[in-house]
Amino acid sequence: MKFYRLFLLLSVIISCVSVKGQTGAIPTKQMDVKMPQLSKNDTIRVAATNDNGEMIAWIPLREVAIYGIRIFKTQADRVAFDRLRYNVLKVMPYALFAKRRYEQLERDLAQTTVKKEQKKLVKQCDKEIKDMFNREIKELTITQGQILTKLIDREVGRTTYDIIKETKGGITAFVYQSVARVVGHNLKSTYNPQEDRDIESIIVSSGYYQ
């Protein structure tokens, strides 16, 4: 008797599912897809999109930046812009190096929770940055140093002061900032594409991101 009731219950469930499947199903109409006519020279594979039954081939194109010729009001303005361009291109590689190195540091720190190992990674990164400063950047002019601090904020998303504070602590950052202010630098300098539009135009047209 129990087996009979179980069999009856299963029959009812299967019947309901079958009826629901029949009534709930929406018949679909097979759409004929029109493929493009190919010639013997059409040998390059490209992507295609089905647009109401017609396959339309397409090729993604790289963004093309178009720049106008800048006209200066005076010769002095031209000389000033050329000097700015020279300084920006001089320090841009250092900003990009800092960006890549600190991105690598963040990836390395995320892979370990051991404080001793994290301190070792920070110390190694700090040494590499210092070696670069002692080898090349120490010869920069005050103007070039000011531009560099702005570009580091542009590339890393944090000021030089914030980076030092996060990696070496607030006291060290304060000391570094005090020394920098003596020689005309400000480690808290931020980058604003609107205010620094000349620098931005130089970077965009420089080819670093192509």
XYZ file of N, CA and C in Angstrom:
630
model
N 0.834 -1.201 0.000
C 0.000 0.000 0.000
C 0.879 1.267 0.000
N 1.941 1.242 0.812
C 2.836 2.407 0.848
C 3.520 2.592 -0.496
N 3.901 1.435 -1.124
C 4.553 1.535 -2.421
C 3.593 2.091 -3.458
N 2.325 1.712 -3.365
C 1.316 2.204 -4.309
C 1.131 3.714 -4.172
N 1.088 4.205 -2.935
C 0.938 5.654 -2.711
C 2.148 6.420 -3.248
N 3.336 5.868 -3.033
C 4.544 6.518 -3.534
C 4.532 6.565 -5.050
N 4.097 5.483 -5.679
C 4.038 5.433 -7.137
C 3.027 6.440 -7.672
N 1.896 6.568 -6.990
C 0.871 7.519 -7.395
C 1.358 8.940 -7.271
N 2.099 9.228 -6.167
C 2.627 10.577 -5.952
C 3.635 10.937 -7.036
N 4.517 10.015 -7.386
C 5.492 10.269 -8.435
C 4.813 10.486 -9.780
N 3.743 9.756 -10.034
C 3.011 9.910 -11.297
C 2.396 11.298 -11.418
N 1.847 11.791 -10.296
C 1.233 13.117 -10.301
C 2.286 14.197 -10.532
N 3.451 14.055 -9.874
C 4.521 15.041 -10.021
C 5.017 15.077 -11.454
N 5.244 13.904 -12.047
C 5.736 13.838 -13.419
C 4.722 14.420 -14.383
N 3.434 14.161 -14.127
C 2.381 14.694 -14.994
C 2.343 16.215 -14.935
N 2.486 16.766 -13.730
C 2.470 18.228 -13.569
C 3.655 18.859 -14.272
N 4.825 18.242 -14.111
C 6.004 18.773 -14.764
C 5.870 18.709 -16.267
N 5.270 17.624 -16.755
C 5.099 17.462 -18.201
C 4.139 18.489 -18.760
N 3.000 18.705 -18.031
C 2.018 19.689 -18.484
C 2.601 21.085 -18.443
N 3.354 21.386 -17.387
C 3.963 22.707 -17.250
C 4.963 22.941 -18.361
N 5.739 21.916 -18.693
C 6.713 22.055 -19.762
C 6.048 22.291 -21.099
N 4.879 21.638 -21.324
C 4.192 21.807 -22.593
C 3.524 23.164 -22.719
N 2.936 23.632 -21.590
C 2.204 24.897 -21.655
C 3.123 26.093 -21.511
N 4.250 25.916 -20.789
C 5.144 27.037 -20.533
C 6.168 27.252 -21.625
N 6.352 26.252 -22.460
C 7.358 26.385 -23.493
C 6.890 27.338 -24.575
N 7.769 28.197 -25.023
C 7.451 29.147 -26.084
C 8.130 28.694 -27.364
N 7.381 28.376 -28.358
C 7.990 27.899 -29.601
C 8.880 28.977 -30.194
N 10.053 28.540 -30.606
C 11.004 29.463 -31.214
C 11.093 29.193 -32.692
N 11.192 30.232 -33.427
C 11.282 30.133 -34.874
C 12.746 30.206 -35.285
N 13.181 29.214 -36.009
C 14.558 29.177 -36.476
C 14.773 30.289 -37.488
N 15.745 31.173 -37.166
C 16.014 32.303 -38.041
C 17.157 31.951 -38.984
N 16.945 32.178 -40.228
C 17.984 31.950 -41.212
C 19.026 33.060 -41.106
N 20.268 32.656 -41.008
C 21.358 33.612 -40.885
C 21.999 33.797 -42.251
N 22.069 35.041 -42.661
C 22.665 35.360 -43.960
C 24.143 35.645 -43.762
N 24.964 34.771 -44.324
C 26.405 34.926 -44.205
C 26.940 35.788 -45.343
N 28.001 36.548 -45.091
C 28.563 37.382 -46.166
C 29.197 36.527 -47.252
N 29.146 37.030 -48.452
C 29.748 36.332 -49.583
C 31.266 36.554 -49.569
N 31.985 35.469 -49.588
C 33.444 35.547 -49.529
C 34.047 35.331 -50.906
N 35.120 36.071 -51.154
C 35.869 35.880 -52.391
C 37.143 35.111 -52.080
N 37.914 34.794 -53.093
C 39.128 34.008 -52.889
C 40.195 34.776 -52.097
N 40.075 36.100 -52.062
C 41.049 36.915 -51.327
C 40.662 37.152 -49.874
N 39.477 36.718 -49.489
C 39.027 36.898 -48.111
C 39.592 35.771 -47.250
N 40.798 35.971 -46.755
C 41.484 34.934 -45.986
C 41.717 35.326 -44.526
N 41.359 36.543 -44.146
C 41.590 37.014 -42.780
C 40.339 36.775 -41.941
N 40.499 36.089 -40.825
C 39.377 35.838 -39.925
C 39.068 37.094 -39.110
N 37.821 37.472 -39.048
C 37.408 38.648 -38.292
C 36.197 38.285 -37.442
N 35.899 39.131 -36.491
C 34.709 38.947 -35.664
C 33.466 39.340 -36.455
N 32.311 38.851 -36.022
C 31.053 39.159 -36.708
C 29.924 39.222 -35.694
N 28.924 40.015 -36.006
C 27.759 40.190 -35.146
C 26.500 39.851 -35.922
N 25.611 39.082 -35.288
C 24.342 38.713 -35.913
C 23.358 39.858 -35.741
N 23.064 40.549 -36.818
C 22.142 41.682 -36.793
C 20.872 41.301 -37.537
N 19.889 40.803 -36.773
C 18.599 40.386 -37.352
C 18.778 39.393 -38.499
N 19.639 38.406 -38.248
C 19.804 37.355 -39.234
C 20.900 37.598 -40.246
N 21.529 38.744 -40.217
C 22.608 39.030 -41.156
C 23.920 39.192 -40.389
N 24.917 38.406 -40.756
C 26.202 38.459 -40.091
C 27.021 39.623 -40.652
N 27.358 40.554 -39.778
C 28.113 41.739 -40.171
C 29.519 41.635 -39.582
N 30.510 41.612 -40.453
C 31.899 41.510 -40.006
C 32.390 42.855 -39.486
N 33.269 42.814 -38.505
C 33.831 44.039 -37.971
C 35.238 43.777 -37.424
N 36.043 44.822 -37.391
C 37.418 44.746 -36.912
C 37.624 45.855 -35.875
N 38.075 45.527 -34.658
C 38.335 46.581 -33.658
C 39.527 47.424 -34.069
N 39.399 48.718 -33.929
C 40.462 49.648 -34.300
C 41.028 50.315 -33.051
N 42.306 50.592 -33.076
C 42.930 51.307 -31.973
C 42.518 52.773 -31.992
N 42.461 53.342 -30.805
C 42.105 54.756 -30.704
C 43.174 55.616 -31.364
N 42.731 56.553 -32.143
C 43.646 57.461 -32.831
C 43.507 58.849 -32.212
N 44.600 59.331 -31.663
C 44.594 60.668 -31.051
C 45.047 61.690 -32.082
N 44.278 62.755 -32.214
C 44.584 63.809 -33.171
C 44.912 65.084 -32.392
N 46.054 65.635 -32.678
C 46.501 66.822 -31.965
C 46.620 67.989 -32.941
N 46.215 69.135 -32.469
C 46.353 70.331 -33.278
C 47.716 70.974 -33.079
N 48.067 71.811 -33.992
C 49.344 72.528 -33.883
C 49.156 73.698 -32.927
N 49.962 73.704 -31.888
C 49.823 74.748 -30.880
C 50.450 76.042 -31.390
N 49.719 77.125 -31.234
C 50.195 78.452 -31.647
C 50.466 79.278 -30.394
N 51.659 79.774 -30.285
C 52.064 80.557 -29.111
C 51.943 82.049 -29.411
N 51.561 82.793 -28.395
C 51.407 84.234 -28.569
C 52.753 84.920 -28.751
N 53.732 84.479 -28.000
C 55.048 85.112 -28.067
C 56.126 84.032 -28.138
N 57.323 84.454 -28.515
C 58.454 83.537 -28.540
C 58.813 83.073 -27.145
N 58.590 83.928 -26.170
C 58.877 83.561 -24.781
C 57.975 82.418 -24.318
N 56.700 82.461 -24.754
C 55.781 81.372 -24.410
C 56.243 80.053 -25.026
N 56.734 80.106 -26.257
C 57.233 78.903 -26.915
C 58.455 78.342 -26.173
N 59.359 79.235 -25.806
C 60.565 78.807 -25.090
C 60.189 78.173 -23.750
N 59.219 78.774 -23.043
C 58.789 78.249 -21.745
C 58.157 76.869 -21.897
N 57.354 76.694 -22.944
C 56.708 75.402 -23.169
C 57.752 74.346 -23.543
N 58.701 74.704 -24.385
C 59.759 73.757 -24.763
C 60.578 73.345 -23.549
N 60.829 74.284 -22.647
C 61.567 73.962 -21.427
C 60.746 73.009 -20.547
N 59.434 73.282 -20.457
C 58.562 72.413 -19.673
C 58.524 71.012 -20.267
N 58.447 70.943 -21.582
C 58.430 69.633 -22.248
C 59.713 68.855 -21.954
N 60.833 69.541 -22.017
C 62.109 68.892 -21.726
C 62.119 68.345 -20.297
N 61.655 69.138 -19.350
C 61.656 68.716 -17.955
C 60.708 67.554 -17.714
N 59.526 67.591 -18.337
C 58.556 66.507 -18.165
C 59.109 65.202 -18.715
N 59.643 65.242 -19.931
C 60.194 64.034 -20.542
C 61.435 63.548 -19.800
N 62.107 64.449 -19.110
C 63.285 64.077 -18.330
C 62.911 63.213 -17.134
N 61.813 63.554 -16.447
C 61.465 62.872 -15.200
C 60.372 61.818 -15.365
N 59.704 61.793 -16.509
C 58.624 60.834 -16.707
C 59.068 59.384 -16.527
N 60.216 58.964 -17.042
C 60.648 57.574 -16.819
C 60.784 57.213 -15.343
N 61.190 58.175 -14.507
C 61.323 57.905 -13.080
C 59.952 57.700 -12.432
N 58.979 58.483 -12.847
C 57.621 58.324 -12.322
C 57.048 56.976 -12.722
N 57.290 56.552 -13.960
C 56.800 55.258 -14.420
C 57.503 54.121 -13.688
N 58.798 54.295 -13.402
C 59.526 53.284 -12.633
C 58.926 53.151 -11.237
N 58.660 54.290 -10.598
C 58.059 54.265 -9.261
C 56.698 53.590 -9.298
N 55.924 53.869 -10.331
C 54.603 53.254 -10.457
C 54.716 51.738 -10.545
N 55.576 51.260 -11.442
C 55.717 49.809 -11.623
C 56.269 49.152 -10.363
N 57.205 49.827 -9.693
C 57.815 49.218 -8.505
C 56.850 49.143 -7.339
N 56.048 50.181 -7.123
C 55.106 50.149 -6.012
C 53.914 49.239 -6.312
N 53.554 49.116 -7.573
C 52.519 48.135 -7.927
C 53.012 46.725 -7.635
N 54.279 46.459 -7.941
C 54.858 45.159 -7.630
C 54.925 44.939 -6.129
N 55.258 45.999 -5.377
C 55.303 45.892 -3.914
C 53.936 45.536 -3.354
N 52.897 46.166 -3.847
C 51.550 45.885 -3.355
C 51.145 44.443 -3.665
N 51.531 43.938 -4.842
C 51.223 42.540 -5.173
C 51.980 41.588 -4.255
N 53.247 41.922 -3.979
C 54.049 41.064 -3.099
C 53.504 41.076 -1.671
N 53.111 42.247 -1.178
C 52.589 42.340 0.184
C 51.267 41.590 0.340
N 50.481 41.548 -0.746
C 49.186 40.865 -0.683
C 49.335 39.347 -0.602
N 50.517 38.840 -0.925
C 50.723 37.392 -0.949
C 51.271 36.833 0.359
N 51.521 37.692 1.327
C 52.019 37.219 2.615
C 51.425 38.051 3.752
N 51.206 37.395 4.869
C 50.703 38.080 6.062
C 51.762 38.114 7.162
N 52.933 37.603 6.861
C 54.028 37.587 7.834
C 54.656 38.982 7.899
N 54.601 39.587 9.066
C 55.097 40.948 9.238
C 56.574 41.066 8.891
N 57.355 40.085 9.269
C 58.785 40.120 9.002
C 59.054 40.115 7.499
N 58.311 39.301 6.772
C 58.475 39.231 5.324
C 58.000 40.512 4.645
N 56.907 41.099 5.156
C 56.411 42.356 4.597
C 57.430 43.478 4.791
N 58.047 43.542 5.981
C 59.072 44.559 6.226
C 60.258 44.371 5.286
N 60.595 43.127 5.014
C 61.703 42.836 4.108
C 61.384 43.316 2.688
N 60.138 43.098 2.244
C 59.731 43.536 0.906
C 59.743 45.055 0.800
N 59.247 45.733 1.855
C 59.234 47.196 1.868
C 60.656 47.736 1.849
N 61.533 47.122 2.633
C 62.930 47.566 2.693
C 63.617 47.393 1.342
N 63.326 46.286 0.661
C 63.915 46.047 -0.656
C 63.444 47.076 -1.669
N 62.133 47.365 -1.654
C 61.574 48.370 -2.568
C 62.164 49.738 -2.263
N 62.250 50.067 -0.987
C 62.803 51.364 -0.585
C 64.255 51.501 -1.039
N 65.015 50.423 -0.956
C 66.413 50.451 -1.385
C 66.528 50.698 -2.886
N 65.656 50.048 -3.668
C 65.699 50.231 -5.116
C 65.370 51.670 -5.501
N 64.378 52.237 -4.825
C 64.014 53.627 -5.107
C 65.155 54.561 -4.707
N 65.750 54.324 -3.545
C 66.864 55.157 -3.091
C 68.053 55.057 -4.036
N 68.340 53.829 -4.492
C 69.461 53.645 -5.417
C 69.241 54.448 -6.697
N 68.004 54.473 -7.165
C 67.702 55.243 -8.367
C 67.878 56.733 -8.099
N 67.419 57.185 -6.938
C 67.580 58.604 -6.597
C 69.052 58.973 -6.484
N 69.828 58.121 -5.799
C 71.247 58.427 -5.606
C 72.028 58.370 -6.916
N 71.561 57.531 -7.843
C 72.288 57.344 -9.089
C 71.941 58.390 -10.134
N 70.667 58.774 -10.203
C 70.226 59.626 -11.303
C 69.441 60.857 -10.857
N 68.506 60.666 -9.953
C 67.564 61.738 -9.655
C 68.178 62.858 -8.830
N 69.248 62.576 -8.124
C 69.841 63.615 -7.283
C 70.372 64.779 -8.101
N 70.577 64.567 -9.389
C 71.080 65.625 -10.257
C 69.970 66.480 -10.863
N 68.718 66.183 -10.534
C 67.608 66.945 -11.091
C 67.595 68.362 -10.528
N 67.063 69.265 -11.325
C 66.883 70.628 -10.856
C 65.671 70.706 -9.938
N 65.507 71.841 -9.272
C 64.355 72.011 -8.383
C 63.055 71.901 -9.170
N 63.016 72.513 -10.339
C 61.806 72.449 -11.170
C 61.505 71.018 -11.579
N 62.513 70.281 -11.988
C 62.308 68.889 -12.387
C 61.846 68.041 -11.204
N 62.381 68.311 -10.025
C 61.943 67.595 -8.835
C 60.491 67.885 -8.502
N 60.071 69.127 -8.671
C 58.672 69.482 -8.418
C 57.739 68.783 -9.400
N 58.164 68.712 -10.663
C 57.354 68.022 -11.669
C 57.281 66.532 -11.355
N 58.388 65.969 -10.901
C 58.427 64.537 -10.596
C 57.447 64.169 -9.489
N 57.382 64.991 -8.434
C 56.450 64.694 -7.344
C 55.011 64.723 -7.842
N 54.705 65.623 -8.773
C 53.372 65.670 -9.351
C 53.093 64.419 -10.199
N 54.084 64.014 -10.974
C 53.899 62.861 -11.860
C 53.777 61.563 -11.075
N 54.465 61.466 -9.946
C 54.306 60.285 -9.100
C 52.880 60.195 -8.588
N 52.313 61.334 -8.194
C 50.909 61.345 -7.776
C 50.003 60.951 -8.934
N 50.343 61.384 -10.149
C 49.541 61.039 -11.333
C 49.596 59.544 -11.626
N 50.774 58.953 -11.539
C 50.946 57.562 -11.923
C 50.560 56.589 -10.815
N 50.944 56.895 -9.586
C 50.711 55.975 -8.478
C 49.348 56.198 -7.833
N 48.834 57.436 -7.946
C 47.557 57.740 -7.307
C 47.708 58.178 -5.867
N 48.933 58.372 -5.427
C 49.223 58.834 -4.069
C 50.416 59.774 -4.139
N 50.447 60.719 -3.227
C 51.585 61.637 -3.206
C 52.821 60.910 -2.696
N 53.975 61.499 -2.973
C 55.226 60.928 -2.466
C 55.209 60.862 -0.946
N 54.625 61.876 -0.318
C 54.528 61.907 1.147
C 53.696 60.719 1.651
N 52.563 60.445 0.993
C 51.700 59.335 1.409
C 52.403 57.991 1.247
N 53.170 57.851 0.157
C 53.886 56.590 -0.073
C 54.908 56.354 1.031
N 55.676 57.395 1.372
C 56.675 57.268 2.434
C 56.002 56.983 3.769
N 54.895 57.638 4.015
C 54.175 57.442 5.278
C 53.658 56.014 5.398
N 53.150 55.449 4.288
C 52.609 54.093 4.326
C 53.696 53.038 4.460
N 54.850 53.293 3.859
C 55.906 52.286 3.856
C 56.920 52.463 4.990
N 57.180 53.724 5.382
C 58.221 53.983 6.387
C 57.693 54.580 7.682
N 56.434 55.038 7.672
C 55.872 55.602 8.889
C 55.761 57.114 8.833
N 54.931 57.670 9.715
C 54.646 59.101 9.712
C 55.838 59.957 10.090
N 56.669 59.486 11.018
C 57.825 60.279 11.448
C 58.829 60.427 10.309
N 59.093 59.313 9.616
C 60.034 59.369 8.490
C 59.490 60.274 7.388
N 58.199 60.182 7.127
C 57.594 61.038 6.112
C 57.720 62.509 6.484
N 57.533 62.814 7.762
C 57.670 64.199 8.223
C 59.104 64.692 8.040
N 60.088 63.848 8.353
C 61.497 64.236 8.202
C 61.819 64.471 6.732
N 61.375 63.550 5.876
C 61.626 63.692 4.444
C 60.998 64.971 3.904
N 59.785 65.255 4.368
C 59.085 66.447 3.911
C 59.804 67.706 4.359
N 60.331 67.697 5.577
C 61.055 68.855 6.108
C 62.318 69.124 5.302
N 63.043 68.049 4.959
C 64.254 68.205 4.155
C 63.904 68.688 2.750
N 62.838 68.133 2.198
C 62.433 68.511 0.843
C 62.036 69.976 0.769
N 61.390 70.473 1.796
C 60.950 71.869 1.792
C 62.142 72.824 1.807
N 63.234 72.381 2.422
C 64.423 73.234 2.498
C 64.985 73.487 1.107
N 64.944 72.475 0.246
C 65.512 72.613 -1.098
C 64.445 72.967 -2.137
N 63.266 73.365 -1.680
C 62.248 73.854 -2.600
C 61.283 72.816 -3.125
N 61.239 71.626 -2.519
C 60.313 70.579 -2.948
C 59.151 70.464 -1.973
N 58.092 69.832 -2.431
C 56.948 69.543 -1.575
C 56.455 68.147 -1.895
N 56.705 67.200 -1.003
C 56.347 65.798 -1.235
C 54.837 65.589 -1.233
N 54.080 66.600 -0.822
C 52.622 66.497 -0.798
C 51.979 67.053 -2.068
N 52.799 67.418 -3.049
C 52.269 67.984 -4.296
C 51.364 66.975 -4.992
N 50.212 67.454 -5.440
C 49.259 66.600 -6.149
C 49.165 67.034 -7.608
N 48.618 66.135 -8.404
C 48.508 66.391 -9.839
C 47.060 66.663 -10.203
N 46.837 67.754 -10.925
C 45.500 68.117 -11.385
C 45.548 68.312 -12.898
N 44.887 67.419 -13.671
C 44.958 67.524 -15.139
C 44.490 68.864 -15.684
N 43.597 69.549 -14.952
C 43.102 70.839 -15.411
C 44.131 71.937 -15.140
N 44.639 71.966 -13.932
C 45.631 72.982 -13.590
C 46.963 72.719 -14.293
N 47.300 71.443 -14.472
C 48.556 71.066 -15.118
C 48.297 70.581 -16.542
N 47.439 71.295 -17.251
C 47.033 70.843 -18.584
C 48.192 70.835 -19.584
N 49.167 71.738 -19.407
C 50.327 71.710 -20.305
C 51.128 70.427 -20.104
N 51.314 70.043 -18.850
C 52.017 68.798 -18.562
C 51.227 67.613 -19.103
N 49.918 67.652 -18.923
C 49.057 66.554 -19.393
C 49.142 66.410 -20.906
N 49.110 67.524 -21.619
C 49.183 67.461 -23.085
C 50.527 66.919 -23.543
N 51.586 67.265 -22.831
C 52.917 66.757 -23.174
C 52.977 65.246 -22.958
N 52.406 64.765 -21.859
C 52.443 63.333 -21.561
C 51.612 62.552 -22.575
N 50.410 63.061 -22.867
C 49.509 62.355 -23.805
C 50.135 62.244 -25.186
N 50.817 63.293 -25.609
C 51.406 63.302 -26.951
C 52.820 62.728 -26.986
N 53.305 62.259 -25.833
C 54.696 61.806 -25.771
C 54.901 60.413 -26.316
N 53.827 59.604 -26.340
C 53.945 58.232 -26.840
C 54.209 57.206 -25.753
N 54.188 57.592 -24.466
C 54.456 56.641 -23.400
C 53.349 55.591 -23.270
N 52.141 55.929 -23.681
C 51.006 55.019 -23.485
C 50.514 54.418 -24.776
N 51.295 54.446 -25.809
C 50.910 53.828 -27.083
C 51.372 52.387 -27.128
